[in-house]
Protein backbone atom coordinates (compact mmCIF):
# COMPACT_ATOMS: atom_id res chain seq x y z
CA UNK A 1 0.00 0.00 0.00
CA UNK A 2 2.79 2.39 0.92
CA UNK A 3 4.48 1.75 -2.43
CA UNK A 4 1.32 2.81 -4.22
CA UNK A 5 1.00 6.08 -2.33
CA UNK A 6 4.66 7.06 -1.99
CA UNK A 7 5.58 6.33 -5.59
CA UNK A 8 2.77 5.96 -8.11
CA UNK A 9 0.24 8.27 -6.49
CA UNK A 10 2.88 10.93 -5.86
CA UNK A 11 3.90 10.82 -9.53
CA UNK A 12 0.24 10.88 -10.55
CA UNK A 13 -0.49 13.97 -8.44
CA UNK A 14 2.59 15.73 -9.84
CA UNK A 15 1.44 14.81 -13.34
CA UNK A 16 -2.05 16.18 -12.66
CA UNK A 17 -0.62 19.51 -11.54
CA UNK A 18 1.60 19.82 -14.59
CA UNK A 19 -1.01 18.99 -17.25
CA UNK A 20 -3.52 21.65 -16.18
CA UNK A 21 -2.21 24.34 -18.58
CA UNK A 22 -1.81 21.91 -21.51
CA UNK A 23 -4.28 21.61 -24.36
CA UNK A 24 -5.29 19.19 -27.10
CA UNK A 25 -3.54 15.88 -27.68
CA UNK A 26 -0.69 16.79 -25.33
CA UNK A 27 -3.18 17.25 -22.48
CA UNK A 28 -5.03 14.04 -23.36
CA UNK A 29 -1.76 12.06 -23.34
CA UNK A 30 -0.77 13.62 -19.99
CA UNK A 31 -4.16 12.71 -18.51
CA UNK A 32 -3.69 9.15 -19.74
CA UNK A 33 -0.27 8.95 -18.05
CA UNK A 34 -1.87 10.33 -14.87
CA UNK A 35 -4.60 7.68 -15.12
CA UNK A 36 -2.09 4.84 -15.55
CA UNK A 37 -0.11 6.03 -12.51
CA UNK A 38 -3.27 6.26 -10.43
CA UNK A 39 -4.41 2.78 -11.54
CA UNK A 40 -1.01 1.44 -10.46
CA UNK A 41 -1.36 3.25 -7.11
CA UNK A 42 -4.87 1.91 -6.61
CA UNK A 43 -3.74 -1.60 -7.57
CA UNK A 44 -0.96 -1.49 -4.97
CA UNK A 45 -3.35 -0.16 -2.33
CA UNK A 46 -6.01 -2.79 -3.03
CA UNK A 47 -3.43 -5.60 -3.21
CA UNK A 48 -2.06 -4.48 0.16
CA UNK A 49 -5.56 -4.31 1.60
CA UNK A 50 -6.35 -7.80 0.27
CA UNK A 51 -3.15 -9.18 1.82
CA UNK A 52 -4.00 -7.60 5.18
CA UNK A 53 -7.58 -8.91 5.15
CA UNK A 54 -6.38 -12.39 4.13
CA UNK A 55 -3.79 -12.36 6.93
CA UNK A 56 -6.41 -11.27 9.50
CA UNK A 57 -8.77 -14.04 8.36
CA UNK A 58 -5.97 -16.63 8.32
CA UNK A 59 -4.91 -15.76 11.89
CA UNK A 60 -8.49 -15.26 13.07
CA UNK A 61 -7.77 -11.69 14.20
CA UNK A 62 -10.35 -8.91 14.42
CA UNK A 63 -10.53 -6.24 11.72
CA UNK A 64 -10.37 -2.45 12.05
CA UNK A 65 -9.15 -2.34 15.66
CA UNK A 66 -6.19 0.07 15.35
CA UNK A 67 -6.18 3.70 14.32
CA UNK A 68 -4.02 2.72 11.34
CA UNK A 69 -6.59 0.14 10.22
CA UNK A 70 -9.46 2.61 10.48
CA UNK A 71 -7.55 5.31 8.59
CA UNK A 72 -6.49 2.71 6.02
CA UNK A 73 -10.09 1.65 5.44
CA UNK A 74 -11.14 5.28 4.96
CA UNK A 75 -8.21 5.82 2.60
CA UNK A 76 -9.14 2.73 0.56
CA UNK A 77 -12.72 3.99 0.20
CA UNK A 78 -11.42 7.43 -0.79
CA UNK A 79 -9.02 5.89 -3.33
CA UNK A 80 -11.77 3.91 -5.04
CA UNK A 81 -14.04 6.99 -5.00
CA UNK A 82 -11.33 9.27 -6.42
CA UNK A 83 -10.64 6.72 -9.16
CA UNK A 84 -14.32 6.53 -10.03
CA UNK A 85 -14.32 10.32 -10.15
CA UNK A 86 -11.37 10.21 -12.53
CA UNK A 87 -13.18 7.83 -14.85
CA UNK A 88 -16.19 10.14 -14.72
CA UNK A 89 -14.19 13.35 -15.27
CA UNK A 90 -12.06 12.14 -18.19
CA UNK A 91 -14.02 13.12 -21.29
CA UNK A 92 -12.45 10.39 -23.41
CA UNK A 93 -14.11 7.74 -21.20
CA UNK A 94 -17.52 9.03 -22.25
CA UNK A 95 -19.06 9.12 -18.76
CA UNK A 96 -19.04 12.86 -18.13
CA UNK A 97 -21.17 13.45 -21.24
CA UNK A 98 -24.02 11.67 -19.45
CA UNK A 99 -24.16 14.57 -16.98
CA UNK A 100 -25.52 18.04 -17.79
CA UNK A 101 -22.83 20.39 -19.13
CA UNK A 102 -23.26 22.73 -16.15
CA UNK A 103 -22.02 19.94 -13.84
CA UNK A 104 -18.78 19.16 -15.70
CA UNK A 105 -16.60 21.73 -13.93
CA UNK A 106 -17.99 20.66 -10.57
CA UNK A 107 -17.34 16.98 -11.27
CA UNK A 108 -13.75 17.72 -12.30
CA UNK A 109 -13.26 19.93 -9.24
CA UNK A 110 -14.62 17.15 -7.03
CA UNK A 111 -12.25 14.61 -8.58
CA UNK A 112 -9.22 16.89 -8.11
CA UNK A 113 -10.01 17.66 -4.50
CA UNK A 114 -11.04 14.12 -3.57
CA UNK A 115 -7.78 12.95 -5.13
CA UNK A 116 -5.77 15.33 -2.95
CA UNK A 117 -7.72 14.33 0.16
CA UNK A 118 -7.05 10.68 -0.70
CA UNK A 119 -3.34 11.35 -1.20
CA UNK A 120 -2.96 13.09 2.15
CA UNK A 121 -5.11 10.47 3.87
CA UNK A 122 -2.72 7.85 2.49
CA UNK A 123 0.33 9.72 3.76
CA UNK A 124 -1.29 10.12 7.19
CA UNK A 125 -2.10 6.40 7.27
CA UNK A 126 1.53 5.59 6.48
CA UNK A 127 2.73 7.95 9.23
CA UNK A 128 0.42 6.20 11.72
CA UNK A 129 1.65 2.76 10.60
CA UNK A 130 5.26 3.74 11.26
CA UNK A 131 4.50 4.06 14.99
CA UNK A 132 3.01 0.54 15.23
CA UNK A 133 5.08 -1.95 17.25
CA UNK A 134 5.32 -4.34 14.28
CA UNK A 135 6.93 -1.65 12.13
CA UNK A 136 8.67 0.70 14.56
CA UNK A 137 12.46 0.80 14.31
CA UNK A 138 14.20 3.38 16.54
CA UNK A 139 15.88 6.03 14.44
CA UNK A 140 14.63 4.71 11.08
CA UNK A 141 11.01 5.37 11.93
CA UNK A 142 11.75 9.02 12.66
CA UNK A 143 13.75 9.35 9.43
CA UNK A 144 10.84 7.92 7.42
CA UNK A 145 8.37 10.17 9.23
CA UNK A 146 10.42 13.27 8.45
CA UNK A 147 10.84 12.23 4.80
CA UNK A 148 7.09 11.63 4.42
CA UNK A 149 6.33 14.98 6.09
CA UNK A 150 8.77 16.67 3.68
CA UNK A 151 7.08 14.96 0.74
CA UNK A 152 3.66 16.10 1.98
CA UNK A 153 4.92 19.66 2.36
CA UNK A 154 6.54 19.69 -1.09
CA UNK A 155 3.37 18.39 -2.68
CA UNK A 156 1.27 20.97 -0.85
CA UNK A 157 3.55 23.75 -2.09
CA UNK A 158 3.30 22.40 -5.63
CA UNK A 159 -0.49 22.32 -5.48
CA UNK A 160 -0.69 25.78 -3.91
CA UNK A 161 1.63 27.16 -6.57
CA UNK A 162 -0.68 25.77 -9.24
CA UNK A 163 -3.75 27.15 -7.50
CA UNK A 164 -2.17 30.58 -7.00
CA UNK A 165 -2.15 31.07 -10.77
CA UNK A 166 -5.93 30.48 -10.73
CA UNK A 167 -6.69 33.14 -8.11
CA UNK A 168 -9.04 35.91 -9.19
CA UNK A 169 -7.71 39.30 -10.20
CA UNK A 170 -8.36 41.93 -7.53
CA UNK A 171 -8.87 45.64 -8.07
CA UNK A 172 -6.06 47.82 -6.82
CA UNK A 173 -7.25 50.98 -5.06
CA UNK A 174 -6.76 54.17 -7.08
CA UNK A 175 -3.81 56.30 -5.95
CA UNK A 176 -3.65 60.06 -6.42
CA UNK A 177 -6.80 60.19 -8.51
CA UNK A 178 -5.48 57.75 -11.12
CA UNK A 179 -7.54 54.98 -12.63
CA UNK A 180 -7.51 51.82 -10.54
CA UNK A 181 -5.24 49.08 -11.85
CA UNK A 182 -5.39 45.34 -11.46
CA UNK A 183 -3.26 43.17 -9.26
CA UNK A 184 -2.32 39.76 -10.52
mmCIF file of C-alpha atoms in Angstrom:
data_model
loop_
_atom_site.group_PDB
_atom_site.id
_atom_site.type_symbol
_atom_site.label_atom_id
_atom_site.label_comp_id
_atom_site.label_asym_id
_atom_site.label_seq_id
_atom_site.Cartn_x
_atom_site.Cartn_y
_atom_site.Cartn_z
ATOM 1 C CA UNK A 1 0.000 0.000 0.000
ATOM 2 C CA UNK A 2 2.790 2.386 0.916
ATOM 3 C CA UNK A 3 4.483 1.746 -2.429
ATOM 4 C CA UNK A 4 1.316 2.810 -4.218
ATOM 5 C CA UNK A 5 1.002 6.083 -2.331
ATOM 6 C CA UNK A 6 4.659 7.059 -1.991
ATOM 7 C CA UNK A 7 5.579 6.331 -5.593
ATOM 8 C CA UNK A 8 2.767 5.956 -8.115
ATOM 9 C CA UNK A 9 0.237 8.269 -6.493
ATOM 10 C CA UNK A 10 2.882 10.935 -5.859
ATOM 11 C CA UNK A 11 3.902 10.819 -9.527
ATOM 12 C CA UNK A 12 0.241 10.880 -10.547
ATOM 13 C CA UNK A 13 -0.487 13.966 -8.443
ATOM 14 C CA UNK A 14 2.586 15.735 -9.845
ATOM 15 C CA UNK A 15 1.439 14.815 -13.342
ATOM 16 C CA UNK A 16 -2.048 16.176 -12.664
ATOM 17 C CA UNK A 17 -0.625 19.506 -11.542
ATOM 18 C CA UNK A 18 1.598 19.818 -14.589
ATOM 19 C CA UNK A 19 -1.011 18.987 -17.249
ATOM 20 C CA UNK A 20 -3.523 21.646 -16.182
ATOM 21 C CA UNK A 21 -2.207 24.339 -18.579
ATOM 22 C CA UNK A 22 -1.809 21.912 -21.511
ATOM 23 C CA UNK A 23 -4.284 21.615 -24.365
ATOM 24 C CA UNK A 24 -5.291 19.191 -27.101
ATOM 25 C CA UNK A 25 -3.540 15.881 -27.684
ATOM 26 C CA UNK A 26 -0.691 16.788 -25.327
ATOM 27 C CA UNK A 27 -3.182 17.252 -22.477
ATOM 28 C CA UNK A 28 -5.034 14.044 -23.361
ATOM 29 C CA UNK A 29 -1.765 12.064 -23.335
ATOM 30 C CA UNK A 30 -0.770 13.624 -19.994
ATOM 31 C CA UNK A 31 -4.163 12.710 -18.511
ATOM 32 C CA UNK A 32 -3.689 9.146 -19.742
ATOM 33 C CA UNK A 33 -0.271 8.954 -18.048
ATOM 34 C CA UNK A 34 -1.870 10.333 -14.866
ATOM 35 C CA UNK A 35 -4.597 7.679 -15.116
ATOM 36 C CA UNK A 36 -2.090 4.842 -15.546
ATOM 37 C CA UNK A 37 -0.114 6.033 -12.512
ATOM 38 C CA UNK A 38 -3.272 6.261 -10.432
ATOM 39 C CA UNK A 39 -4.408 2.783 -11.541
ATOM 40 C CA UNK A 40 -1.010 1.444 -10.457
ATOM 41 C CA UNK A 41 -1.363 3.248 -7.112
ATOM 42 C CA UNK A 42 -4.873 1.913 -6.607
ATOM 43 C CA UNK A 43 -3.742 -1.599 -7.570
ATOM 44 C CA UNK A 44 -0.959 -1.491 -4.970
ATOM 45 C CA UNK A 45 -3.350 -0.159 -2.331
ATOM 46 C CA UNK A 46 -6.006 -2.790 -3.033
ATOM 47 C CA UNK A 47 -3.425 -5.604 -3.207
ATOM 48 C CA UNK A 48 -2.061 -4.484 0.162
ATOM 49 C CA UNK A 49 -5.558 -4.310 1.601
ATOM 50 C CA UNK A 50 -6.352 -7.804 0.271
ATOM 51 C CA UNK A 51 -3.153 -9.179 1.824
ATOM 52 C CA UNK A 52 -4.001 -7.604 5.176
ATOM 53 C CA UNK A 53 -7.578 -8.914 5.151
ATOM 54 C CA UNK A 54 -6.383 -12.395 4.125
ATOM 55 C CA UNK A 55 -3.792 -12.356 6.935
ATOM 56 C CA UNK A 56 -6.409 -11.270 9.502
ATOM 57 C CA UNK A 57 -8.766 -14.038 8.364
ATOM 58 C CA UNK A 58 -5.970 -16.629 8.323
ATOM 59 C CA UNK A 59 -4.911 -15.764 11.885
ATOM 60 C CA UNK A 60 -8.488 -15.264 13.069
ATOM 61 C CA UNK A 61 -7.770 -11.687 14.198
ATOM 62 C CA UNK A 62 -10.351 -8.906 14.421
ATOM 63 C CA UNK A 63 -10.535 -6.243 11.724
ATOM 64 C CA UNK A 64 -10.367 -2.453 12.053
ATOM 65 C CA UNK A 65 -9.145 -2.335 15.655
ATOM 66 C CA UNK A 66 -6.190 0.067 15.347
ATOM 67 C CA UNK A 67 -6.185 3.702 14.315
ATOM 68 C CA UNK A 68 -4.023 2.716 11.341
ATOM 69 C CA UNK A 69 -6.588 0.137 10.216
ATOM 70 C CA UNK A 70 -9.457 2.607 10.483
ATOM 71 C CA UNK A 71 -7.555 5.311 8.587
ATOM 72 C CA UNK A 72 -6.488 2.713 6.021
ATOM 73 C CA UNK A 73 -10.091 1.654 5.444
ATOM 74 C CA UNK A 74 -11.140 5.281 4.965
ATOM 75 C CA UNK A 75 -8.206 5.817 2.596
ATOM 76 C CA UNK A 76 -9.141 2.730 0.562
ATOM 77 C CA UNK A 77 -12.722 3.989 0.198
ATOM 78 C CA UNK A 78 -11.419 7.426 -0.792
ATOM 79 C CA UNK A 79 -9.021 5.888 -3.331
ATOM 80 C CA UNK A 80 -11.773 3.911 -5.037
ATOM 81 C CA UNK A 81 -14.040 6.985 -4.999
ATOM 82 C CA UNK A 82 -11.334 9.265 -6.423
ATOM 83 C CA UNK A 83 -10.636 6.721 -9.161
ATOM 84 C CA UNK A 84 -14.324 6.532 -10.026
ATOM 85 C CA UNK A 85 -14.319 10.322 -10.148
ATOM 86 C CA UNK A 86 -11.370 10.210 -12.529
ATOM 87 C CA UNK A 87 -13.184 7.834 -14.854
ATOM 88 C CA UNK A 88 -16.185 10.141 -14.718
ATOM 89 C CA UNK A 89 -14.192 13.349 -15.267
ATOM 90 C CA UNK A 90 -12.056 12.145 -18.195
ATOM 91 C CA UNK A 91 -14.020 13.123 -21.290
ATOM 92 C CA UNK A 92 -12.448 10.390 -23.413
ATOM 93 C CA UNK A 93 -14.106 7.736 -21.200
ATOM 94 C CA UNK A 94 -17.525 9.028 -22.247
ATOM 95 C CA UNK A 95 -19.058 9.116 -18.762
ATOM 96 C CA UNK A 96 -19.043 12.855 -18.126
ATOM 97 C CA UNK A 97 -21.168 13.446 -21.241
ATOM 98 C CA UNK A 98 -24.021 11.667 -19.451
ATOM 99 C CA UNK A 99 -24.163 14.575 -16.985
ATOM 100 C CA UNK A 100 -25.518 18.037 -17.788
ATOM 101 C CA UNK A 101 -22.826 20.395 -19.128
ATOM 102 C CA UNK A 102 -23.263 22.735 -16.150
ATOM 103 C CA UNK A 103 -22.020 19.940 -13.844
ATOM 104 C CA UNK A 104 -18.776 19.157 -15.703
ATOM 105 C CA UNK A 105 -16.599 21.733 -13.930
ATOM 106 C CA UNK A 106 -17.987 20.664 -10.567
ATOM 107 C CA UNK A 107 -17.337 16.981 -11.271
ATOM 108 C CA UNK A 108 -13.747 17.721 -12.302
ATOM 109 C CA UNK A 109 -13.264 19.934 -9.241
ATOM 110 C CA UNK A 110 -14.621 17.150 -7.028
ATOM 111 C CA UNK A 111 -12.247 14.610 -8.580
ATOM 112 C CA UNK A 112 -9.220 16.893 -8.114
ATOM 113 C CA UNK A 113 -10.009 17.659 -4.497
ATOM 114 C CA UNK A 114 -11.038 14.125 -3.568
ATOM 115 C CA UNK A 115 -7.776 12.948 -5.134
ATOM 116 C CA UNK A 116 -5.770 15.326 -2.947
ATOM 117 C CA UNK A 117 -7.716 14.331 0.160
ATOM 118 C CA UNK A 118 -7.047 10.678 -0.705
ATOM 119 C CA UNK A 119 -3.338 11.354 -1.203
ATOM 120 C CA UNK A 120 -2.964 13.087 2.147
ATOM 121 C CA UNK A 121 -5.106 10.467 3.867
ATOM 122 C CA UNK A 122 -2.716 7.848 2.492
ATOM 123 C CA UNK A 123 0.327 9.715 3.764
ATOM 124 C CA UNK A 124 -1.293 10.116 7.191
ATOM 125 C CA UNK A 125 -2.103 6.397 7.270
ATOM 126 C CA UNK A 126 1.530 5.588 6.480
ATOM 127 C CA UNK A 127 2.727 7.951 9.230
ATOM 128 C CA UNK A 128 0.425 6.205 11.718
ATOM 129 C CA UNK A 129 1.651 2.762 10.597
ATOM 130 C CA UNK A 130 5.259 3.743 11.263
ATOM 131 C CA UNK A 131 4.498 4.059 14.986
ATOM 132 C CA UNK A 132 3.013 0.542 15.233
ATOM 133 C CA UNK A 133 5.077 -1.952 17.248
ATOM 134 C CA UNK A 134 5.321 -4.343 14.282
ATOM 135 C CA UNK A 135 6.927 -1.646 12.127
ATOM 136 C CA UNK A 136 8.671 0.697 14.564
ATOM 137 C CA UNK A 137 12.464 0.803 14.314
ATOM 138 C CA UNK A 138 14.198 3.378 16.545
ATOM 139 C CA UNK A 139 15.876 6.033 14.438
ATOM 140 C CA UNK A 140 14.633 4.713 11.083
ATOM 141 C CA UNK A 141 11.007 5.370 11.928
ATOM 142 C CA UNK A 142 11.751 9.019 12.658
ATOM 143 C CA UNK A 143 13.748 9.354 9.433
ATOM 144 C CA UNK A 144 10.835 7.923 7.421
ATOM 145 C CA UNK A 145 8.365 10.168 9.232
ATOM 146 C CA UNK A 146 10.422 13.265 8.446
ATOM 147 C CA UNK A 147 10.837 12.229 4.802
ATOM 148 C CA UNK A 148 7.094 11.634 4.418
ATOM 149 C CA UNK A 149 6.332 14.980 6.087
ATOM 150 C CA UNK A 150 8.772 16.670 3.684
ATOM 151 C CA UNK A 151 7.077 14.964 0.740
ATOM 152 C CA UNK A 152 3.658 16.095 1.984
ATOM 153 C CA UNK A 153 4.916 19.661 2.361
ATOM 154 C CA UNK A 154 6.542 19.694 -1.087
ATOM 155 C CA UNK A 155 3.366 18.387 -2.682
ATOM 156 C CA UNK A 156 1.272 20.974 -0.852
ATOM 157 C CA UNK A 157 3.551 23.753 -2.090
ATOM 158 C CA UNK A 158 3.302 22.400 -5.635
ATOM 159 C CA UNK A 159 -0.492 22.319 -5.478
ATOM 160 C CA UNK A 160 -0.691 25.781 -3.910
ATOM 161 C CA UNK A 161 1.634 27.160 -6.573
ATOM 162 C CA UNK A 162 -0.680 25.765 -9.237
ATOM 163 C CA UNK A 163 -3.748 27.154 -7.501
ATOM 164 C CA UNK A 164 -2.165 30.577 -7.003
ATOM 165 C CA UNK A 165 -2.151 31.068 -10.772
ATOM 166 C CA UNK A 166 -5.928 30.483 -10.725
ATOM 167 C CA UNK A 167 -6.689 33.143 -8.112
ATOM 168 C CA UNK A 168 -9.036 35.914 -9.188
ATOM 169 C CA UNK A 169 -7.711 39.296 -10.203
ATOM 170 C CA UNK A 170 -8.359 41.930 -7.528
ATOM 171 C CA UNK A 171 -8.870 45.636 -8.070
ATOM 172 C CA UNK A 172 -6.062 47.824 -6.817
ATOM 173 C CA UNK A 173 -7.247 50.981 -5.061
ATOM 174 C CA UNK A 174 -6.764 54.172 -7.076
ATOM 175 C CA UNK A 175 -3.813 56.299 -5.951
ATOM 176 C CA UNK A 176 -3.648 60.064 -6.422
ATOM 177 C CA UNK A 177 -6.804 60.194 -8.514
ATOM 178 C CA UNK A 178 -5.480 57.750 -11.116
ATOM 179 C CA UNK A 179 -7.542 54.979 -12.628
ATOM 180 C CA UNK A 180 -7.514 51.816 -10.542
ATOM 181 C CA UNK A 181 -5.241 49.077 -11.855
ATOM 182 C CA UNK A 182 -5.393 45.341 -11.459
ATOM 183 C CA UNK A 183 -3.261 43.170 -9.261
ATOM 184 C CA UNK A 184 -2.318 39.762 -10.522
#
